[in-house]
Short mmCIF file of C-alpha atoms and ligand atoms in Angstrom, two decimals:
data_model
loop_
_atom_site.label_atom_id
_atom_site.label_comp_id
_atom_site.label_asym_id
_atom_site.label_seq_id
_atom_site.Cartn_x
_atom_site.Cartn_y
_atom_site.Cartn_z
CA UNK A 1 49.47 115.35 -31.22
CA UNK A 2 49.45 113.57 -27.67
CA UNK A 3 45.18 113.99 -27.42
CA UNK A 4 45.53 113.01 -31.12
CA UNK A 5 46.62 109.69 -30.47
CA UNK A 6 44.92 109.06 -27.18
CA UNK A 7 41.74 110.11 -29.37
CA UNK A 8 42.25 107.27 -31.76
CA UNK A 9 42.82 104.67 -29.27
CA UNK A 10 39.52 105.79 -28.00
CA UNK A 11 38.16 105.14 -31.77
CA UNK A 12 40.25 101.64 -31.77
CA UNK A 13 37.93 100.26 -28.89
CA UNK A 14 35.02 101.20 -30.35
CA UNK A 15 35.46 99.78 -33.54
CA UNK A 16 36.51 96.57 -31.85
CA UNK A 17 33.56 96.75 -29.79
CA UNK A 18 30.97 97.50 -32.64
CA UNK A 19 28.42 94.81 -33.24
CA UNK A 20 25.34 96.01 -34.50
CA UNK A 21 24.57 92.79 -36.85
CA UNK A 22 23.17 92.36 -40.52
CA UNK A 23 23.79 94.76 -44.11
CA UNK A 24 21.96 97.40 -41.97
CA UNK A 25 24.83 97.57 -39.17
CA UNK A 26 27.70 97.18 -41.78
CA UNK A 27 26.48 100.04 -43.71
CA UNK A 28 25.63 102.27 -40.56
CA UNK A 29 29.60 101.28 -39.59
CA UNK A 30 30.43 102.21 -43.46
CA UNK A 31 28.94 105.71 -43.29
CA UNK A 32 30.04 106.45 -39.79
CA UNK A 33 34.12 105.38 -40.29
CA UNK A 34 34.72 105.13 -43.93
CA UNK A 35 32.19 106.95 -45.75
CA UNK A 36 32.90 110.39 -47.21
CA UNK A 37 31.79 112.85 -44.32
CA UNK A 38 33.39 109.30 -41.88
CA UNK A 39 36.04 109.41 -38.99
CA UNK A 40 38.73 108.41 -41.13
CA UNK A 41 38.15 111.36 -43.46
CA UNK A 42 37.90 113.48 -40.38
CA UNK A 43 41.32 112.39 -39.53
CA UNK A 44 43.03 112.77 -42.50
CA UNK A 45 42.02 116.29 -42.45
CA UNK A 46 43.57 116.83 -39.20
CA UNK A 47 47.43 116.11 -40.95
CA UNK A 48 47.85 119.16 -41.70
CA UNK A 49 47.56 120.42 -38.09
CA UNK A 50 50.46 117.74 -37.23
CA UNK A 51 53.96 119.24 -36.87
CA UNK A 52 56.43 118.53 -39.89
CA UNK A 53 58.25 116.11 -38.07
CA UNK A 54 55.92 114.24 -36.43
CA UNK A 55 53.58 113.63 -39.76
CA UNK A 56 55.39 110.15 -40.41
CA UNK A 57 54.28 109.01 -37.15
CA UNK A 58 51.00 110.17 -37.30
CA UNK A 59 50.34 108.69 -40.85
CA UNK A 60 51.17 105.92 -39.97
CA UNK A 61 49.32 105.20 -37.50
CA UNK A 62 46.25 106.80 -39.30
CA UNK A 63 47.22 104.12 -41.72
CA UNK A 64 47.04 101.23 -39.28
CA UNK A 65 43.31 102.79 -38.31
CA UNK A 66 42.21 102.42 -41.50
CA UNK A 67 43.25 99.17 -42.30
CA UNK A 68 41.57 98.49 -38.81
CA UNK A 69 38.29 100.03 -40.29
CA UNK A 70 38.15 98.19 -43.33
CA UNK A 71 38.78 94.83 -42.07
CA UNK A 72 35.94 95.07 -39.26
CA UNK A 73 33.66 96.67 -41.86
CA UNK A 74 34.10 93.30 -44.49
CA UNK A 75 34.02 91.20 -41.35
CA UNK A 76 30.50 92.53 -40.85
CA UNK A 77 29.69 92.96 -44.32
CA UNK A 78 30.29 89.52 -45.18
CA UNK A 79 28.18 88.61 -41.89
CA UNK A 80 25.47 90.90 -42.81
CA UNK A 81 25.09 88.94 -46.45
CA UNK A 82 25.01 85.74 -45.15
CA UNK A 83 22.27 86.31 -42.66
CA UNK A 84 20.18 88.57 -45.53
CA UNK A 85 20.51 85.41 -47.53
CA UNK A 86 19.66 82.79 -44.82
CA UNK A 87 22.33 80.51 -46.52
CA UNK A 88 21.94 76.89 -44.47
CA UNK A 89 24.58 75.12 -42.33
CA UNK A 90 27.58 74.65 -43.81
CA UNK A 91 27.50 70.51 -42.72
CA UNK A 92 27.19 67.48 -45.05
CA UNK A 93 23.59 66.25 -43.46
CA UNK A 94 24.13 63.08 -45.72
CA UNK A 95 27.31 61.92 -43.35
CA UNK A 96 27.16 59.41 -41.18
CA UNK A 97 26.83 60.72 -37.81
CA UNK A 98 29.76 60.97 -34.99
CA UNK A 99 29.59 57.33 -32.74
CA UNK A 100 29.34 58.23 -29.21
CA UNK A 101 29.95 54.80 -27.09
CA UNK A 102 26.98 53.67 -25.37
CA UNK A 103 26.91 52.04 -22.05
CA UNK A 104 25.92 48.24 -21.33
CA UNK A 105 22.64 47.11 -19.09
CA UNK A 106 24.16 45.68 -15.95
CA UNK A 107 23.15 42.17 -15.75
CA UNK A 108 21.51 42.51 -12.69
CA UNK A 109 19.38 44.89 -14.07
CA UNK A 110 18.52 42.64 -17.21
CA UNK A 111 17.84 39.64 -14.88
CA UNK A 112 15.63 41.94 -13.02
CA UNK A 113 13.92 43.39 -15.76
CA UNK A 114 13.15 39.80 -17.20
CA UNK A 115 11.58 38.32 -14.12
CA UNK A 116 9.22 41.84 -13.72
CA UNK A 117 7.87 42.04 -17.11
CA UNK A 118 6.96 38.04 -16.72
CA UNK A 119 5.10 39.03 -13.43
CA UNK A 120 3.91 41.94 -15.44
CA UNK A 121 2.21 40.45 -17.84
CA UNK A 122 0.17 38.27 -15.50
CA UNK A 123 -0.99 41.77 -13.74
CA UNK A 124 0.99 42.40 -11.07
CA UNK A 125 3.08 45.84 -11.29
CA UNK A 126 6.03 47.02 -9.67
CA UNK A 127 6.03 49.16 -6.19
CA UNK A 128 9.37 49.95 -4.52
CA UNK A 129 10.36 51.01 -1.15
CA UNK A 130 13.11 52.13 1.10
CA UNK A 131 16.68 50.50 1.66
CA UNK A 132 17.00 52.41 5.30
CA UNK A 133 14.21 50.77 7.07
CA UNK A 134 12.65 50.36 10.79
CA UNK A 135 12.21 47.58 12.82
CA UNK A 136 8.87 47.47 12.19
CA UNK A 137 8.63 47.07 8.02
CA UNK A 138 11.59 45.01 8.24
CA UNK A 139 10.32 42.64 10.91
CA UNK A 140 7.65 43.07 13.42
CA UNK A 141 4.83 43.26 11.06
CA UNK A 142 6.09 40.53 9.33
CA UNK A 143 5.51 38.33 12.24
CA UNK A 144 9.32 37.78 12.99
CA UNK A 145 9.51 37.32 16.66
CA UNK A 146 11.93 38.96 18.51
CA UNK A 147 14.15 36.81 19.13
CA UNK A 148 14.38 35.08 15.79
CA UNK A 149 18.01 34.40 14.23
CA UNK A 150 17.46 36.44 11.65
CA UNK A 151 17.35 39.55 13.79
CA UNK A 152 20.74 38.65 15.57
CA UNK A 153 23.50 41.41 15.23
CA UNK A 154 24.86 39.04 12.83
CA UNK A 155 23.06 38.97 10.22
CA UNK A 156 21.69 42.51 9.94
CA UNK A 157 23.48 45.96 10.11
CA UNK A 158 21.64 48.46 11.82
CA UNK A 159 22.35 51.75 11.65
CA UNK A 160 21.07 52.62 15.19
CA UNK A 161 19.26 50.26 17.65
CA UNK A 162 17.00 53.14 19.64
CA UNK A 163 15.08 53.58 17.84
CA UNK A 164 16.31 50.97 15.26
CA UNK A 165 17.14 51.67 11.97
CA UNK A 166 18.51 49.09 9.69
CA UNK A 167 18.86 48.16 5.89
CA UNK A 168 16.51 46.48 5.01
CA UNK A 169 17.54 42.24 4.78
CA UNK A 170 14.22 41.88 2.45
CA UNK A 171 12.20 43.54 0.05
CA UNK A 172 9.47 42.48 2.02
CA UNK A 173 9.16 45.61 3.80
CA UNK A 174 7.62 46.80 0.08
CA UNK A 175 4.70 44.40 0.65
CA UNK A 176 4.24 45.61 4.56
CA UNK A 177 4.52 49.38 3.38
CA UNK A 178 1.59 48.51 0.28
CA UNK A 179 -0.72 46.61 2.49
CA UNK A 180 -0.80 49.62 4.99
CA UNK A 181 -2.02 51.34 2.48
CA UNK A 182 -5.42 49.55 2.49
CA UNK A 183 -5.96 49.23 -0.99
CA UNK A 184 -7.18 45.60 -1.99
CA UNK A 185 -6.92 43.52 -4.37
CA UNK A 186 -3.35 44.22 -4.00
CA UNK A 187 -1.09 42.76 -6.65
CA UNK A 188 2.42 43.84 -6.96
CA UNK A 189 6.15 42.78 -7.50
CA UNK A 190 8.69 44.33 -5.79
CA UNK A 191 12.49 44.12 -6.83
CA UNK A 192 14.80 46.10 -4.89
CA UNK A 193 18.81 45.71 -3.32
CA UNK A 194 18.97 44.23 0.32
CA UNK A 195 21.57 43.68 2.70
CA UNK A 196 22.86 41.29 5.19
CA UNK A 197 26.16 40.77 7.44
CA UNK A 198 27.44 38.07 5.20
CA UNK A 199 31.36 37.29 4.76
CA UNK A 200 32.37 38.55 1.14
CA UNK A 201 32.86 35.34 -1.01
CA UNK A 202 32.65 33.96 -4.92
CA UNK A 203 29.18 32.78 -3.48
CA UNK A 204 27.47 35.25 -1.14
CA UNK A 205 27.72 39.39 -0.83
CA UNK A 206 27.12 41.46 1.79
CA UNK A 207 24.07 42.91 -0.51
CA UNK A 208 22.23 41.65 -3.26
CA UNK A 209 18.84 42.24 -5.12
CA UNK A 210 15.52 40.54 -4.86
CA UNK A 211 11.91 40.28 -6.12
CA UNK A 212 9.68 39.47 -4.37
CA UNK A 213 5.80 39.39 -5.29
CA UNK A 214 2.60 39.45 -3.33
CA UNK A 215 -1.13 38.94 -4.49
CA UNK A 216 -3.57 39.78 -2.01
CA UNK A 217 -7.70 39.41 -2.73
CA UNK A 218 -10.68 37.35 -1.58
CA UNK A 219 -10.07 33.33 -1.95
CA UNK A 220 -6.17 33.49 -3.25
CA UNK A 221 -5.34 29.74 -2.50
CA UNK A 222 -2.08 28.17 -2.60
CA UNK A 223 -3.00 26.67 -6.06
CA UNK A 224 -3.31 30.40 -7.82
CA UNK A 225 -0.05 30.47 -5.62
CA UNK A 226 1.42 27.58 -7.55
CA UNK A 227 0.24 28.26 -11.15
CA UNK A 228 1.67 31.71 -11.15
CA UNK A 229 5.30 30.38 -10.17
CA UNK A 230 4.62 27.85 -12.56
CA UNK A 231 4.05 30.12 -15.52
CA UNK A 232 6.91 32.32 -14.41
CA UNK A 233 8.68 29.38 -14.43
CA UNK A 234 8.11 28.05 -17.95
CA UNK A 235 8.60 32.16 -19.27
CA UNK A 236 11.74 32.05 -17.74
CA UNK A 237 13.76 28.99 -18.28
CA UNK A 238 11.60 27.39 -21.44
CA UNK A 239 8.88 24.88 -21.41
CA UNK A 240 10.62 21.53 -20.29
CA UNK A 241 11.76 22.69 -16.78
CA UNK A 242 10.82 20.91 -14.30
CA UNK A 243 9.21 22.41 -10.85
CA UNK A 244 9.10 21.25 -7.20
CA UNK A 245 7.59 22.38 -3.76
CA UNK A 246 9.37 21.04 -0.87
CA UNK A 247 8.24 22.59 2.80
CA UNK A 248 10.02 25.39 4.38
CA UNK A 249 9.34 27.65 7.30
CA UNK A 250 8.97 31.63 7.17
CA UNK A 251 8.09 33.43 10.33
CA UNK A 252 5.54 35.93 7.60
CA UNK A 253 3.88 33.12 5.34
CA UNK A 254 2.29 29.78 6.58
CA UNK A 255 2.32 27.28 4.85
CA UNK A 256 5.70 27.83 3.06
CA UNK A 257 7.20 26.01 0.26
CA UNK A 258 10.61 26.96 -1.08
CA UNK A 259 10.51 25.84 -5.11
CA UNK A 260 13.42 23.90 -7.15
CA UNK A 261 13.34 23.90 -10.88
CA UNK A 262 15.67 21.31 -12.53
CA UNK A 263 18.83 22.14 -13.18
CA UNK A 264 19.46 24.14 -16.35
CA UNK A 265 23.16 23.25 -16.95
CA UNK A 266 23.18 19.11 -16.53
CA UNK A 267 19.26 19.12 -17.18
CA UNK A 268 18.83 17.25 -14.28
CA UNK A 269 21.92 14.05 -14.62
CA UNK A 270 23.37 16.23 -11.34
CA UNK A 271 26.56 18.38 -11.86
CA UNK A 272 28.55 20.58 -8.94
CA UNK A 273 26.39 23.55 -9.34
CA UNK A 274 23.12 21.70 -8.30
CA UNK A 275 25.81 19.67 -6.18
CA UNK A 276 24.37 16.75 -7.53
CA UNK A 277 21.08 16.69 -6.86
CA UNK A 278 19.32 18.01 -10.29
CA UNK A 279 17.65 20.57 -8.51
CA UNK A 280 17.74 24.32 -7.56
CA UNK A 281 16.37 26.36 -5.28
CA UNK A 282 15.56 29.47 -6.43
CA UNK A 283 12.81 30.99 -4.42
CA UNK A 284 10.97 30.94 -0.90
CA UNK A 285 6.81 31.40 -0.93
CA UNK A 286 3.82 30.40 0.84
CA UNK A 287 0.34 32.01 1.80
CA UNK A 288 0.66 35.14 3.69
CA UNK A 289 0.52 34.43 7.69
CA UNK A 290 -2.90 35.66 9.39
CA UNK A 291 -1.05 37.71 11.77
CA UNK A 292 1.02 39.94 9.19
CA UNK A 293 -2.50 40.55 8.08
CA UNK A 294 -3.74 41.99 10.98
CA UNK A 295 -0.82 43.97 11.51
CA UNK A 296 -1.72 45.82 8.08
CA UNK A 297 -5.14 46.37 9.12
CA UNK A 298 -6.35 43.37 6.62
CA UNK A 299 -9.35 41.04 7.91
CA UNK A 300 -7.78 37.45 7.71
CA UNK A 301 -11.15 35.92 7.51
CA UNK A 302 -12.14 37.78 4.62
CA UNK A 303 -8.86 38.19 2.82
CA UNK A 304 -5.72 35.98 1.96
CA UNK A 305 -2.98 35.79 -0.15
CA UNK A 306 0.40 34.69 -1.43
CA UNK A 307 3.99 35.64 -1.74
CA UNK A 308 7.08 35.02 -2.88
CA UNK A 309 10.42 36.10 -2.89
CA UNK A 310 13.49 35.46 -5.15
CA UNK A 311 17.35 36.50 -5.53
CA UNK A 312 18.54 38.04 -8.70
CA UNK A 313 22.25 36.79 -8.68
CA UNK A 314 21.74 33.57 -8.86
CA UNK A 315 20.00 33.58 -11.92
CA UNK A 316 21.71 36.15 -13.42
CA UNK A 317 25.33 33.55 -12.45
CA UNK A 318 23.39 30.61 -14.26
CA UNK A 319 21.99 32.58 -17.39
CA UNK A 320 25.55 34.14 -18.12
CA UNK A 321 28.13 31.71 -16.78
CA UNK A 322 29.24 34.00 -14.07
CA UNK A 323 30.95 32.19 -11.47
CA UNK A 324 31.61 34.77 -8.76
CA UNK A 325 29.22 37.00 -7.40
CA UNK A 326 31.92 40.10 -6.67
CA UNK A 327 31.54 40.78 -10.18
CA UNK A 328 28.28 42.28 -10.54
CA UNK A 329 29.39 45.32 -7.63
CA UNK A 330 33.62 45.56 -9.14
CA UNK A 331 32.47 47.71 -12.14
CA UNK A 332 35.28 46.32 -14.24
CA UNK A 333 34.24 47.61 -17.47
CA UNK A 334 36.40 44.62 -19.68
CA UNK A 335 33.32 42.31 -17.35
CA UNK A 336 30.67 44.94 -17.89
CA UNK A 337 30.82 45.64 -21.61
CA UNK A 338 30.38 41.31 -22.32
CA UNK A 339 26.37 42.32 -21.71
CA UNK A 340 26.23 44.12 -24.92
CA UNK A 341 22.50 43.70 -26.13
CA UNK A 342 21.31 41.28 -23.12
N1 LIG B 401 11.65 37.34 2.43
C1 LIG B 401 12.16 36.02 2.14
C2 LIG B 401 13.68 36.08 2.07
O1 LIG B 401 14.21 37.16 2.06
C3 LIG B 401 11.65 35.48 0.84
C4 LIG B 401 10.18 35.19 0.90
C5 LIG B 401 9.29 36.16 0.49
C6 LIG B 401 9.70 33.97 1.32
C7 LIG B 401 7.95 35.91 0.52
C8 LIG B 401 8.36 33.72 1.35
C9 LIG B 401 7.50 34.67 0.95
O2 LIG B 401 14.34 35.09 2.05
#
């Protein structure tokens, strides 16, 4: 009696554990339980091997094994007919689908994606480069002496000073690291995040993003210089904005220029963002110097070119009406999700 019922806990498990699929494995699983010559049969015939008084027990537990038998063979018979049949997927295909909630473009991403595909179009395309930069991409080659401002302690964080490793305070290290390359003509546009020591305010960040361009071939003048900011220009802000050059200095382009467009908000009359001059600044250029050339292997004599380089905040502050510049890094999603579809 004790073997008895160790025996059909044995037979329990197995049932449990049977799986062969389709009709084919429910009828095997028929035949070899429940069919006439089956297990169950077996079992019954064994009752009359069982003491008197312990038949009760026994048949009832036989009982429970059947049931057990049955249940797992219309499981798989059921199972078995729907895969002969190959009946479809029991979903409503004409439904409207489950809305999963998208994200938003940044806006400093759609800013920056604006002013590439303008430079895009003309030709140029985009090449990108490191944020952890030497001394040398950064600012040797690009004929910043060593003792300019711009490398003071101040203004730059370095990461180690010998050898030194900084991030990068330009994307202009792009147009040093494509130059090296020696291919020519060389016509890119290079956006990218940069960094510099700057106090956190509404106004400035400690990084920010740029584009900057360069155009390198035989006889590029200032004039192919001017007519490409100029059409960039009029894609950007609309047809009646106004342009001007004033003179700047950069230690990598000579001559230099920074450009203004009229101010998009008062349309020139003068209101506190252009502080009340009608114009903005919004981007540094000139022809590329001789020397940062040279240091890319490039024969000034036979060669020039131009460049330019612009921020991406500002723009983005004046296209959306954002009036502090923490913003674009706080990822406050209530800010974020206003740039729906920009
Ligand atoms: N690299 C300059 C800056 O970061 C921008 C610039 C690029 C100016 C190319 C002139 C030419 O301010």
């Amino acid at each position: 009696m004790e073997q008895l019922l160790a025996q059909l806990e044995v037979y329990r498990s197995e049932i449990e554990a049977y799986n062969i699929p389709g009709a084919e494995g429910a009828e095997k699983f028929r035949i070899t339980y429940l069919g006439t010559k089956g297990l169950v049969k077996t079992l019954m015939g064994e009752m009359k091997n069982v003491p008197s008084d312990k038949k009760k027990e026994f048949g009832q537990v036989l009982n429970e094994f059947k049931q057990l038998a049955e249940a797992k063979y219309n499981t798989l018979k059921e199972a078995g007919e729907a895969g002969g049949v190959q009946q479809g997927p029991t979903i409503d295909l004409s439904l409207p689908g489950d809305i999963f909630p998208v994200g938003t473009r940044h806006p400093i991403s759609s800013m920056r994606s604006r002013i590439v595909s303008i430079f895009q179009r003309l030709g140029f395309s985009v090449a990108e480069g490191p944020e952890i930069e030497d001394d040398w991409h950064n600012f040797t080659a690009l004929n910043l002496p060593e003792h300019h401002p711009a490398r003071d302690m101040q203004d730059t964080f370095y990461i180690s000073t010998d050898p030194a490793w900084l991030l990068r305070t330009h994307t202009s290290n792009i147009q040093i690291r494509e130059m090296e390359k020696g291919k020519l003509p060389l016509r890119i546009i290079c956006p990218g995040r940069v960094y510099r020591n700057e106090t956190i305010s509404a106004r400035s960040h400690c990084f920010f993003h740029q584009v900057e361009g360069l155009y390198i071939d035989e006889n590029v003048s200032f004039a192919d210089l001017k007519q490409t900011l100029y059409f960039f220009v009029q894609e950007m802000y609309g047809n009646d904005v106004k342009v001007r050059f004033r003179p700047s200095y950069f230690p990598f382009t000579e001559p230099s220029a920074e450009m203004d467009i009229s101010c998009q908000l008062c349309k020139g009359a003068g209101c506190n963002v252009c502080k009340y001059t009608g114009w903005l600044e919004i981007l540094g250029c000139g022809m590329v110097h001789p020397k940062v050339l040279e240091h890319c292997n490039i024969d000034p004599e036979k060669y020039t070119g131009f460049a330019f380089g612009m921020g991406v905040e500002r723009p983005a502050m004046l296209k959306y009406g954002i009036t502090d510049i923490r913003l674009f890094s706080e990822n406050d999603v209530r800010f974020l999700k206003q740039f729906r579809g920009v």
